[in-house]
Short mmCIF file of C-alpha atoms in Angstrom, two decimals:
data_model
loop_
_atom_site.label_atom_id
_atom_site.label_comp_id
_atom_site.label_asym_id
_atom_site.label_seq_id
_atom_site.Cartn_x
_atom_site.Cartn_y
_atom_site.Cartn_z
CA MET A 1 0.00 0.00 0.00
CA THR A 2 1.20 3.52 -0.64
CA ALA A 3 2.27 5.68 2.23
CA GLU A 4 -0.13 8.55 1.47
CA SER A 5 -3.56 8.64 -0.17
CA SER A 6 -6.44 10.95 -0.85
CA PRO A 7 -9.74 10.02 0.76
CA ALA A 8 -11.54 10.80 -2.47
CA SER A 9 -12.15 8.23 -5.19
CA VAL A 10 -10.79 9.45 -8.52
CA PRO A 11 -12.43 7.65 -11.43
CA ALA A 12 -10.63 7.65 -14.77
CA ALA A 13 -12.28 7.71 -18.18
CA THR A 14 -11.11 4.16 -18.81
CA GLY A 15 -13.15 2.80 -15.88
CA THR A 16 -10.11 2.49 -13.63
CA ILE A 17 -10.59 3.91 -10.14
CA THR A 18 -8.11 4.65 -7.36
CA THR A 19 -9.65 4.70 -3.91
CA ALA A 20 -8.77 4.71 -0.23
CA VAL A 21 -12.20 3.45 0.84
CA PRO A 22 -10.92 0.12 2.33
CA ALA A 23 -8.22 1.89 4.37
CA ARG A 24 -10.71 4.53 5.50
CA LEU A 25 -13.15 1.89 6.74
CA ASP A 26 -10.44 -0.11 8.50
CA ARG A 27 -9.09 2.88 10.44
CA LEU A 28 -12.46 3.76 12.00
CA PRO A 29 -12.73 3.35 15.79
CA TRP A 30 -15.67 1.36 17.13
CA SER A 31 -18.76 3.57 17.13
CA ARG A 32 -22.53 3.71 17.29
CA TRP A 33 -22.56 3.18 13.51
CA HIS A 34 -20.88 -0.19 13.93
CA TRP A 35 -23.42 -1.18 16.61
CA MET A 36 -26.17 -0.40 14.11
CA ILE A 37 -24.50 -2.76 11.61
CA VAL A 38 -24.23 -5.53 14.21
CA ILE A 39 -27.84 -5.19 15.39
CA GLY A 40 -29.29 -4.79 11.91
CA LEU A 41 -27.41 -7.67 10.33
CA GLY A 42 -26.12 -9.94 13.06
CA THR A 43 -29.28 -10.53 15.08
CA VAL A 44 -30.81 -12.69 12.34
CA TRP A 45 -28.74 -15.59 13.69
CA ILE A 46 -30.85 -15.42 16.82
CA LEU A 47 -33.89 -15.98 14.61
CA ASP A 48 -32.27 -19.04 13.02
CA GLY A 49 -31.47 -20.55 16.40
CA LEU A 50 -34.99 -19.79 17.62
CA GLU A 51 -36.52 -21.36 14.51
CA VAL A 52 -34.54 -24.60 14.49
CA THR A 53 -34.89 -25.18 18.23
CA ILE A 54 -38.62 -24.49 18.29
CA VAL A 55 -39.26 -26.97 15.48
CA GLY A 56 -37.28 -29.68 17.25
CA ASN A 57 -39.02 -29.10 20.58
CA VAL A 58 -42.61 -28.74 19.30
CA ALA A 59 -42.44 -31.67 16.87
CA GLY A 60 -44.07 -34.03 19.35
CA ARG A 61 -46.93 -31.59 20.05
CA ILE A 62 -47.66 -30.93 16.37
CA ALA A 63 -47.87 -34.69 15.80
CA GLU A 64 -50.53 -35.13 18.52
CA ASP A 65 -54.22 -35.38 17.80
CA GLY A 66 -55.89 -32.00 18.12
CA SER A 67 -52.85 -29.99 16.95
CA GLY A 68 -54.65 -28.92 13.80
CA LEU A 69 -52.15 -30.63 11.52
CA ASP A 70 -52.16 -34.26 10.37
CA ILE A 71 -48.45 -35.01 10.48
CA SER A 72 -46.19 -37.40 12.36
CA SER A 73 -43.24 -36.51 14.57
CA ALA A 74 -40.94 -38.52 12.29
CA GLN A 75 -42.09 -36.45 9.30
CA ILE A 76 -41.28 -33.22 11.15
CA THR A 77 -37.84 -34.23 12.38
CA GLY A 78 -37.07 -36.21 9.21
CA LEU A 79 -38.62 -34.99 5.96
CA ALA A 80 -39.40 -31.43 7.09
CA ALA A 81 -35.90 -31.03 8.61
CA ALA A 82 -34.28 -32.33 5.42
CA LEU A 83 -36.37 -29.92 3.34
CA TYR A 84 -35.33 -27.02 5.59
CA VAL A 85 -31.67 -27.96 5.10
CA ALA A 86 -32.12 -28.45 1.34
CA GLY A 87 -33.80 -25.05 1.14
CA ALA A 88 -30.91 -23.47 3.03
CA CYS A 89 -28.39 -24.99 0.62
CA VAL A 90 -30.30 -23.87 -2.49
CA GLY A 91 -31.00 -20.43 -1.00
CA ALA A 92 -27.35 -19.90 -0.09
CA LEU A 93 -26.19 -20.64 -3.63
CA PHE A 94 -28.98 -18.70 -5.34
CA PHE A 95 -28.85 -15.60 -3.16
CA GLY A 96 -25.07 -15.80 -2.85
CA TRP A 97 -24.74 -15.40 -6.62
CA LEU A 98 -27.24 -12.52 -6.61
CA THR A 99 -25.45 -10.85 -3.67
CA ASP A 100 -22.14 -10.68 -5.52
CA ARG A 101 -23.94 -9.45 -8.65
CA PHE A 102 -26.49 -6.95 -7.31
CA GLY A 103 -25.12 -5.88 -3.94
CA ARG A 104 -25.31 -6.75 -0.26
CA LYS A 105 -28.13 -4.40 0.79
CA LYS A 106 -30.70 -5.45 -1.82
CA LEU A 107 -30.22 -9.09 -0.96
CA PHE A 108 -30.08 -8.91 2.84
CA MET A 109 -33.45 -7.14 2.68
CA VAL A 110 -34.94 -9.66 0.26
CA THR A 111 -33.69 -12.74 2.12
CA LEU A 112 -35.12 -11.55 5.44
CA VAL A 113 -38.51 -10.88 3.84
CA VAL A 114 -38.51 -14.38 2.30
CA TYR A 115 -37.61 -15.89 5.66
CA LEU A 116 -40.30 -13.96 7.55
CA ALA A 117 -43.05 -14.65 5.01
CA ALA A 118 -42.28 -18.38 4.97
CA THR A 119 -42.19 -18.57 8.78
CA ALA A 120 -45.55 -16.80 9.01
CA MET A 121 -47.02 -19.24 6.48
CA THR A 122 -45.64 -22.16 8.51
CA ALA A 123 -47.66 -20.93 11.50
CA LEU A 124 -50.80 -21.09 9.33
CA SER A 125 -50.21 -24.69 8.19
CA PHE A 126 -53.39 -26.71 7.67
CA GLN A 127 -52.00 -29.66 5.66
CA SER A 128 -48.70 -31.52 5.80
CA TRP A 129 -47.76 -30.46 2.24
CA TRP A 130 -48.17 -26.80 3.23
CA PHE A 131 -45.92 -27.32 6.26
CA PHE A 132 -43.27 -29.06 4.12
CA LEU A 133 -43.38 -26.36 1.40
CA PHE A 134 -42.86 -23.49 3.80
CA ARG A 135 -40.19 -25.29 5.78
CA PHE A 136 -38.25 -25.47 2.50
CA LEU A 137 -38.88 -21.78 1.78
CA THR A 138 -37.91 -20.79 5.33
CA GLY A 139 -34.61 -22.58 4.82
CA PHE A 140 -34.31 -20.92 1.39
CA GLY A 141 -34.44 -17.51 3.07
CA ILE A 142 -32.08 -18.33 5.92
CA GLY A 143 -29.51 -19.82 3.54
CA GLY A 144 -29.52 -16.57 1.60
CA GLU A 145 -29.08 -14.66 4.85
CA TYR A 146 -25.84 -16.48 5.61
CA ALA A 147 -24.30 -15.47 2.28
CA ALA A 148 -25.54 -11.86 2.20
CA ILE A 149 -24.96 -11.06 5.86
CA ASN A 150 -21.49 -12.53 6.40
CA SER A 151 -20.13 -10.79 3.31
CA ALA A 152 -21.64 -7.43 4.33
CA ILE A 153 -20.46 -7.63 7.94
CA ASP A 154 -16.86 -8.40 7.04
CA GLU A 155 -16.75 -5.56 4.52
CA LEU A 156 -18.13 -2.98 6.98
CA ILE A 157 -16.32 -3.91 10.23
CA PRO A 158 -12.75 -2.56 10.79
CA SER A 159 -10.07 -5.21 10.31
CA ARG A 160 -8.86 -5.17 13.94
CA TYR A 161 -12.36 -6.09 15.18
CA ARG A 162 -13.46 -8.36 12.34
CA GLY A 163 -12.63 -11.71 13.94
CA ARG A 164 -14.33 -11.22 17.30
CA VAL A 165 -17.39 -9.50 15.80
CA ASP A 166 -17.90 -12.23 13.22
CA LEU A 167 -17.52 -15.00 15.80
CA ILE A 168 -19.91 -13.43 18.32
CA ILE A 169 -22.50 -12.73 15.64
CA ASN A 170 -22.40 -16.30 14.34
CA GLY A 171 -22.40 -17.57 17.91
CA SER A 172 -25.54 -15.56 18.70
CA TYR A 173 -27.43 -18.39 17.01
CA TRP A 174 -27.30 -20.01 20.44
CA LEU A 175 -29.06 -17.12 22.13
CA GLY A 176 -31.94 -17.96 19.82
CA ALA A 177 -31.58 -21.62 20.74
CA ILE A 178 -31.87 -20.76 24.43
CA GLY A 179 -34.94 -18.66 23.71
CA GLY A 180 -36.43 -21.41 21.56
CA SER A 181 -35.90 -24.03 24.26
CA LEU A 182 -37.53 -21.95 26.99
CA LEU A 183 -40.25 -20.60 24.71
CA SER A 184 -41.25 -24.11 23.64
CA ILE A 185 -41.71 -25.12 27.28
CA LEU A 186 -44.16 -22.24 27.72
CA MET A 187 -45.95 -22.73 24.43
CA LEU A 188 -46.40 -26.47 24.97
CA ASN A 189 -48.15 -25.92 28.30
CA THR A 190 -51.74 -26.81 27.47
CA ALA A 191 -52.91 -25.10 30.67
CA ILE A 192 -51.95 -21.82 28.96
CA PHE A 193 -52.42 -22.46 25.23
CA PRO A 194 -54.58 -25.03 23.41
CA LYS A 195 -52.83 -27.78 21.47
CA ASP A 196 -53.63 -26.20 18.11
CA LEU A 197 -52.45 -22.70 19.08
CA GLY A 198 -49.26 -22.84 21.16
CA TRP A 199 -46.97 -24.18 18.43
CA ARG A 200 -48.37 -21.66 15.93
CA LEU A 201 -47.68 -18.75 18.31
CA SER A 202 -44.09 -19.97 18.66
CA PHE A 203 -43.53 -19.34 14.95
CA ALA A 204 -45.50 -16.08 15.07
CA LEU A 205 -43.26 -14.65 17.81
CA GLY A 206 -40.25 -15.32 15.58
CA VAL A 207 -41.94 -13.28 12.85
CA VAL A 208 -42.49 -10.37 15.23
CA LEU A 209 -38.81 -10.36 16.22
CA GLY A 210 -37.85 -10.51 12.55
CA LEU A 211 -40.01 -7.51 11.71
CA VAL A 212 -38.17 -5.46 14.34
CA ILE A 213 -34.85 -6.50 12.79
CA LEU A 214 -36.18 -5.56 9.35
CA LEU A 215 -36.93 -2.02 10.57
CA VAL A 216 -33.37 -1.61 11.89
CA ARG A 217 -31.89 -3.17 8.76
CA ARG A 218 -33.40 -0.46 6.55
CA HIS A 219 -30.72 1.89 7.88
CA VAL A 220 -27.79 -0.43 7.13
CA PRO A 221 -25.98 0.86 4.00
CA GLU A 222 -24.64 -0.94 0.97
CA SER A 223 -21.05 -2.13 1.26
CA PRO A 224 -18.76 0.65 -0.03
CA ARG A 225 -16.32 -2.07 -1.07
CA TRP A 226 -18.96 -3.56 -3.36
CA GLN A 227 -19.90 -0.11 -4.65
CA PHE A 228 -16.48 1.05 -5.81
CA ILE A 229 -15.87 -2.18 -7.72
CA HIS A 230 -19.27 -2.10 -9.43
CA GLY A 231 -19.04 1.38 -10.93
CA GLN A 232 -20.36 3.32 -7.92
CA GLY A 233 -17.14 4.93 -6.70
CA ASP A 234 -18.73 8.32 -6.02
CA GLU A 235 -21.50 6.72 -3.94
CA ALA A 236 -18.92 4.74 -1.94
CA ASP A 237 -16.90 7.89 -1.29
CA ARG A 238 -19.96 9.85 -0.12
CA LEU A 239 -21.11 7.03 2.14
CA VAL A 240 -17.72 6.64 3.85
CA GLY A 241 -17.43 10.42 4.15
CA ASP A 242 -20.77 10.59 5.96
CA VAL A 243 -19.69 7.81 8.33
CA GLU A 244 -16.36 9.55 9.01
CA ARG A 245 -18.10 12.80 9.93
CA GLU A 246 -20.54 10.94 12.18
CA VAL A 247 -17.71 9.11 13.96
CA GLU A 248 -15.62 12.27 14.38
CA ALA A 249 -18.60 14.05 15.92
CA GLU A 250 -19.20 11.12 18.29
CA LYS A 251 -15.56 10.80 19.36
CA GLY A 252 -14.80 14.53 19.38
CA GLU A 253 -11.53 14.16 17.45
CA LYS A 254 -10.26 13.98 13.89
CA LEU A 255 -9.57 10.63 12.32
CA PRO A 256 -5.99 9.78 11.29
CA LYS A 257 -5.11 9.71 7.61
CA PRO A 258 -5.86 6.42 5.83
CA LYS A 259 -2.75 4.36 5.18
CA GLY A 260 -3.15 3.38 1.57
CA GLU A 261 -5.19 3.15 -1.58
CA ILE A 262 -6.01 0.55 -4.17
CA THR A 263 -6.51 0.76 -7.92
CA ILE A 264 -9.12 -1.43 -9.58
CA GLN A 265 -10.83 -1.83 -12.93
CA GLN A 266 -14.53 -1.30 -12.33
CA ARG A 267 -16.98 -3.83 -13.71
CA GLN A 268 -20.71 -4.41 -13.38
CA SER A 269 -20.63 -8.17 -12.80
CA ILE A 270 -18.34 -11.18 -12.41
CA GLY A 271 -19.04 -14.40 -14.31
CA PHE A 272 -19.65 -17.59 -12.32
CA GLY A 273 -16.89 -19.37 -14.25
CA LEU A 274 -14.34 -16.78 -13.13
CA ILE A 275 -15.54 -17.09 -9.53
CA ALA A 276 -15.14 -20.90 -9.57
CA LYS A 277 -11.74 -20.66 -11.25
CA THR A 278 -10.56 -18.14 -8.68
CA VAL A 279 -11.67 -20.15 -5.64
CA PHE A 280 -10.43 -23.56 -6.78
CA SER A 281 -7.55 -22.83 -9.17
CA ARG A 282 -6.01 -19.68 -7.73
CA TYR A 283 -6.62 -20.55 -4.06
CA PRO A 284 -6.75 -24.38 -3.84
CA ARG A 285 -5.21 -24.57 -0.35
CA ARG A 286 -7.79 -22.10 0.96
CA ALA A 287 -10.56 -24.11 -0.70
CA VAL A 288 -9.37 -27.24 1.11
CA LEU A 289 -9.27 -25.28 4.37
CA GLY A 290 -12.86 -24.06 3.90
CA LEU A 291 -14.14 -27.54 3.10
CA ALA A 292 -12.38 -29.13 6.09
CA LEU A 293 -13.68 -26.54 8.55
CA PHE A 294 -17.28 -26.57 7.31
CA ILE A 295 -17.66 -30.33 7.01
CA GLY A 296 -16.13 -30.95 10.43
CA GLN A 297 -18.38 -28.51 12.29
CA ALA A 298 -21.47 -29.41 10.26
CA PHE A 299 -21.23 -33.10 11.17
CA LEU A 300 -20.64 -32.30 14.83
CA TYR A 301 -23.63 -29.97 15.12
CA ASN A 302 -26.23 -31.21 12.67
CA ALA A 303 -25.56 -34.91 13.02
CA ILE A 304 -24.82 -35.24 16.74
CA THR A 305 -25.71 -32.17 18.80
CA PHE A 306 -29.28 -31.96 17.61
CA GLY A 307 -29.76 -35.61 18.60
CA PHE A 308 -28.96 -34.64 22.19
CA GLY A 309 -32.62 -34.79 23.24
CA THR A 310 -32.96 -38.33 21.89
CA ILE A 311 -29.87 -39.41 23.82
CA LEU A 312 -31.24 -37.94 27.06
CA ILE A 313 -34.58 -39.71 26.61
CA THR A 314 -33.15 -43.04 25.44
CA PHE A 315 -30.25 -43.50 27.85
CA PHE A 316 -31.11 -41.34 30.86
CA ASP A 317 -34.94 -41.56 30.96
CA VAL A 318 -35.35 -37.78 30.86
CA PRO A 319 -39.04 -36.90 30.24
CA THR A 320 -39.71 -35.43 26.80
CA GLY A 321 -41.04 -32.19 28.28
CA HIS A 322 -37.83 -31.59 30.25
CA THR A 323 -35.23 -31.90 27.48
CA GLY A 324 -35.58 -28.19 26.75
CA TYR A 325 -34.00 -27.30 30.08
CA TYR A 326 -30.92 -29.39 29.33
CA PHE A 327 -30.66 -28.01 25.81
CA ALA A 328 -30.85 -24.43 27.10
CA VAL A 329 -27.79 -25.11 29.29
CA VAL A 330 -25.90 -26.62 26.33
CA ALA A 331 -26.88 -23.65 24.16
CA ALA A 332 -25.50 -21.26 26.79
CA GLY A 333 -22.13 -23.04 26.63
CA ASN A 334 -22.18 -22.67 22.86
CA PHE A 335 -22.68 -18.91 23.05
CA LEU A 336 -20.05 -18.37 25.73
CA GLY A 337 -17.34 -19.89 23.51
CA PRO A 338 -17.35 -17.22 20.76
CA LEU A 339 -18.15 -14.50 23.31
CA LEU A 340 -15.14 -15.20 25.54
CA LEU A 341 -12.67 -16.52 22.96
CA GLY A 342 -13.53 -14.21 20.06
CA LYS A 343 -10.99 -11.50 20.89
CA LEU A 344 -8.16 -14.05 20.82
CA PHE A 345 -8.80 -14.69 17.13
CA ASP A 346 -7.78 -11.05 16.53
CA THR A 347 -4.86 -11.01 18.99
CA VAL A 348 -3.35 -14.50 19.29
CA GLY A 349 -4.16 -15.15 15.65
CA ARG A 350 -6.37 -17.18 13.32
CA ARG A 351 -4.12 -20.22 12.81
CA ILE A 352 -3.54 -20.97 16.49
CA MET A 353 -7.12 -20.30 17.58
CA ILE A 354 -8.90 -22.09 14.74
CA SER A 355 -6.75 -25.21 14.97
CA SER A 356 -6.79 -25.30 18.78
CA THR A 357 -10.57 -24.89 19.12
CA TYR A 358 -11.20 -27.65 16.58
CA LEU A 359 -8.64 -30.00 18.11
CA LEU A 360 -9.68 -29.34 21.72
CA SER A 361 -13.36 -29.94 20.99
CA GLY A 362 -12.51 -33.15 19.12
CA VAL A 363 -10.28 -34.49 21.90
CA LEU A 364 -12.83 -33.58 24.58
CA LEU A 365 -15.57 -35.30 22.59
CA PHE A 366 -13.42 -38.45 22.42
CA GLY A 367 -13.18 -38.22 26.21
CA THR A 368 -16.95 -37.81 26.53
CA ALA A 369 -17.46 -40.88 24.34
CA TRP A 370 -15.12 -42.88 26.59
CA LEU A 371 -16.95 -41.83 29.76
CA PHE A 372 -20.33 -42.57 28.16
CA ASP A 373 -19.14 -46.01 27.06
CA ARG A 374 -18.06 -46.80 30.64
CA GLY A 375 -21.47 -45.78 31.98
CA SER A 376 -19.88 -43.03 34.08
CA LEU A 377 -22.26 -40.25 33.01
CA THR A 378 -25.69 -39.09 34.15
CA ALA A 379 -27.98 -36.69 32.30
CA THR A 380 -26.45 -33.83 34.29
CA THR A 381 -22.80 -34.80 33.81
CA MET A 382 -23.42 -35.58 30.12
CA THR A 383 -24.82 -32.07 29.74
CA ALA A 384 -21.77 -30.66 31.55
CA CYS A 385 -19.44 -32.55 29.21
CA TRP A 386 -21.28 -31.24 26.17
CA CYS A 387 -21.06 -27.69 27.53
CA VAL A 388 -17.28 -27.94 27.72
CA VAL A 389 -16.96 -29.61 24.30
CA LEU A 390 -19.21 -27.08 22.61
CA PHE A 391 -17.62 -24.09 24.35
CA PHE A 392 -14.61 -24.69 22.09
CA ALA A 393 -16.49 -26.23 19.16
CA SER A 394 -18.80 -23.24 18.83
CA ALA A 395 -15.90 -20.82 18.56
CA GLY A 396 -14.32 -23.11 15.98
CA ALA A 397 -17.54 -23.48 14.00
CA SER A 398 -18.07 -19.72 13.95
CA SER A 399 -14.51 -19.26 12.72
CA ALA A 400 -15.36 -21.41 9.69
CA TYR A 401 -17.78 -18.71 8.53
CA LEU A 402 -15.21 -16.02 9.32
CA THR A 403 -12.53 -17.87 7.36
CA VAL A 404 -14.37 -18.35 4.07
CA SER A 405 -15.73 -14.79 4.21
CA GLU A 406 -12.29 -13.18 4.39
CA ILE A 407 -9.81 -15.38 2.47
CA PHE A 408 -11.25 -15.03 -1.04
CA PRO A 409 -11.42 -11.96 -3.32
CA MET A 410 -14.23 -9.49 -2.69
CA GLU A 411 -16.03 -10.24 -5.95
CA THR A 412 -16.37 -13.92 -4.96
CA ARG A 413 -17.03 -13.45 -1.25
CA ALA A 414 -20.78 -14.09 -1.01
CA MET A 415 -20.61 -16.96 -3.48
CA ALA A 416 -17.70 -18.55 -1.62
CA ILE A 417 -19.62 -18.34 1.67
CA ALA A 418 -22.66 -19.82 -0.06
CA PHE A 419 -20.73 -22.70 -1.60
CA PHE A 420 -18.94 -23.81 1.56
CA TYR A 421 -22.04 -23.29 3.69
CA ALA A 422 -24.18 -25.31 1.26
CA LEU A 423 -21.67 -28.15 1.04
CA GLY A 424 -21.08 -28.30 4.79
CA THR A 425 -24.78 -28.02 5.58
CA ALA A 426 -25.65 -30.72 3.06
CA ALA A 427 -23.02 -33.02 4.55
CA GLY A 428 -23.98 -32.38 8.16
CA GLY A 429 -27.68 -31.71 7.79
CA ILE A 430 -28.59 -34.41 5.26
CA SER A 431 -25.82 -37.03 5.10
CA GLY A 432 -25.02 -36.70 8.81
CA PRO A 433 -28.47 -37.45 10.23
CA LEU A 434 -28.90 -40.33 7.78
CA LEU A 435 -25.64 -41.79 9.06
CA PHE A 436 -26.13 -41.10 12.75
CA ALA A 437 -29.90 -41.36 13.30
CA ASP A 438 -29.89 -45.13 13.75
CA LEU A 439 -26.75 -44.96 15.87
CA THR A 440 -28.15 -42.52 18.42
CA GLU A 441 -31.68 -43.96 18.46
CA SER A 442 -30.80 -47.67 18.61
CA GLY A 443 -30.52 -47.74 22.39
CA VAL A 444 -27.13 -49.46 22.06
CA VAL A 445 -24.39 -47.61 23.91
CA GLY A 446 -21.70 -48.69 21.46
CA ASP A 447 -23.59 -47.20 18.51
CA THR A 448 -23.85 -43.78 20.15
CA VAL A 449 -20.18 -43.95 21.15
CA LEU A 450 -19.31 -44.55 17.49
CA ALA A 451 -21.37 -41.51 16.49
CA PHE A 452 -19.45 -39.40 19.00
CA GLN A 453 -16.12 -40.73 17.75
CA ILE A 454 -16.89 -39.97 14.10
CA GLY A 455 -17.84 -36.39 14.97
CA ALA A 456 -14.72 -36.01 17.10
CA ALA A 457 -12.48 -37.39 14.35
CA LEU A 458 -13.87 -34.95 11.78
CA MET A 459 -13.31 -32.00 14.14
CA CYS A 460 -9.73 -33.11 14.80
CA ALA A 461 -9.15 -33.48 11.05
CA GLY A 462 -10.41 -29.92 10.53
CA GLY A 463 -8.07 -28.70 13.26
CA LEU A 464 -5.05 -30.39 11.68
CA VAL A 465 -5.87 -28.89 8.28
CA ALA A 466 -6.16 -25.44 9.91
CA ALA A 467 -2.81 -25.90 11.65
CA PHE A 468 -1.12 -26.15 8.24
CA LEU A 469 -3.35 -24.10 5.94
CA ALA A 470 -5.02 -21.36 8.02
CA VAL A 471 -4.36 -17.85 6.68
CA LYS A 472 -2.81 -15.13 8.84
CA ALA A 473 -5.77 -12.73 8.48
CA GLU A 474 -5.88 -11.05 11.89
CA GLY A 475 -5.70 -7.26 11.68
CA ARG A 476 -5.25 -7.29 7.90
CA SER A 477 -7.38 -5.54 5.31
CA LEU A 478 -9.57 -7.83 3.22
CA GLU A 479 -7.82 -6.50 0.11
CA ASP A 480 -4.46 -7.47 1.61
CA ILE A 481 -5.62 -11.01 2.42
CA ALA A 482 -6.94 -11.64 -1.09
CA GLU A 483 -6.37 -9.30 -4.02
CA PRO A 484 -9.65 -8.22 -5.66
CA LEU A 485 -10.10 -9.64 -9.15
CA SER A 486 -10.74 -6.10 -10.34
CA ALA A 487 -7.44 -4.78 -9.03
CA ALA A 488 -5.45 -3.00 -11.74
CA ALA A 489 -1.92 -1.71 -11.72
CA ALA A 490 -1.66 1.97 -10.84
CA LYS A 491 0.13 3.98 -13.50
CA GLY A 492 3.84 3.97 -12.90
CA SER A 493 3.70 1.61 -9.86
CA GLY A 494 3.50 -1.75 -11.56
CA THR A 495 1.16 -3.20 -8.96
CA ALA A 496 -2.08 -2.45 -7.16
CA ALA A 497 -1.51 -1.06 -3.71
CA GLY A 498 -2.59 -3.01 -0.69
CA THR A 499 -2.70 -6.48 -2.24
CA GLY A 500 0.04 -8.34 -0.48
CA ALA A 501 -1.56 -11.78 -0.35
CA ALA A 502 -0.14 -14.35 -2.70
CA PRO A 503 -2.52 -16.94 -4.08
CA ALA A 504 -2.51 -20.15 -2.04
#
């Protein structure tokens, strides 16, 4: 990066633009504007956790006579769950492509509306086919959210805070899971709500929360990084200038000069072929890293963790109506991991923290499997073991989203998130349950131990891959980690400033 730069974007007649927008964004101190970004974009993960947990906990009630819906519990936890996951995979890929093409703001508004409308329609289900259709569409919306939101957050948050913010936001899923667990206990109480109403209100409350988020999200701007690449350099400059003035007024002091600029060739869109070639040919080691991290965490969570209730009922005789209390405790452990460890990903570094959280959770899960096999655990101590395992696993899983959102060029970011999310979710949310369902429901201790061991092995494998391939991204500009495809050599310099990352 050059030593000095002008804050203004200076477009040339040829479509080449030199800008300091990335450096200007990265030098901002934390402010009320950043809190608005976090609340407007990040809180949707709470909705996802609420949604998934509610469905799992109310499945038995919906399947009962008098619920207003002729559907079995197996259909809800099996077919409907698979459709939700399939919808998330398709939505991530579809909206991810649109996000890179048409911008972050348009798509994070559209995906939330799709999610809310489908959730509301789920609450109005009157036939099983209606329930299945809108479970798919709910997943379709939430999959799009993952691609649009992660790319926008990373492009708006200063580099020195990016790791902890991304981890805590992804980890907030578990706040929703806690709420879903406790809410389901209330909504399933037939002394308060009739059988055919309580489960519907559970979905409706999620819609109300989503509408509040939608109102806040209207004020979240487009990513200036996306704007200056897609022919909107003046708009990006004005937006960052407004934010700078707002931050200076809040802090009562002038901002330091930005420490560099970058020159790019503006373009309206990037072809899918170029995106795929960039991710897999230019950055093959990073592609392997993304796959290893996503598949490991997806199997652990989708294939094993969400069978926790079945394990409690089958092996520890916990009443069905009480599993929500145990799951709320486990969910709390999941949230505390990213909350307490997040800062270390920005200070100690990505490689050490990603590999250590994956390896520690895998080793601890092996230990839990050994104790379970010996018959040394009760429902309470099993829950305690899971809390410790998932304290580290949750931070590691959240870092998977952080990793794929920051190690590929800006033009491919949303699509890269979508691809790795879709593949990991398909593996953990479809293949995983098919593999592990019989193991955890058989009532045979050895089968459940094997399920634990497979999940632990995949987490350890992800940790080992990270130990060798993780990218040193802490405190670095996104443009320095991965050179934008649109970067062009500045006249007389021979290279685009601020693009120090070699393909790997």
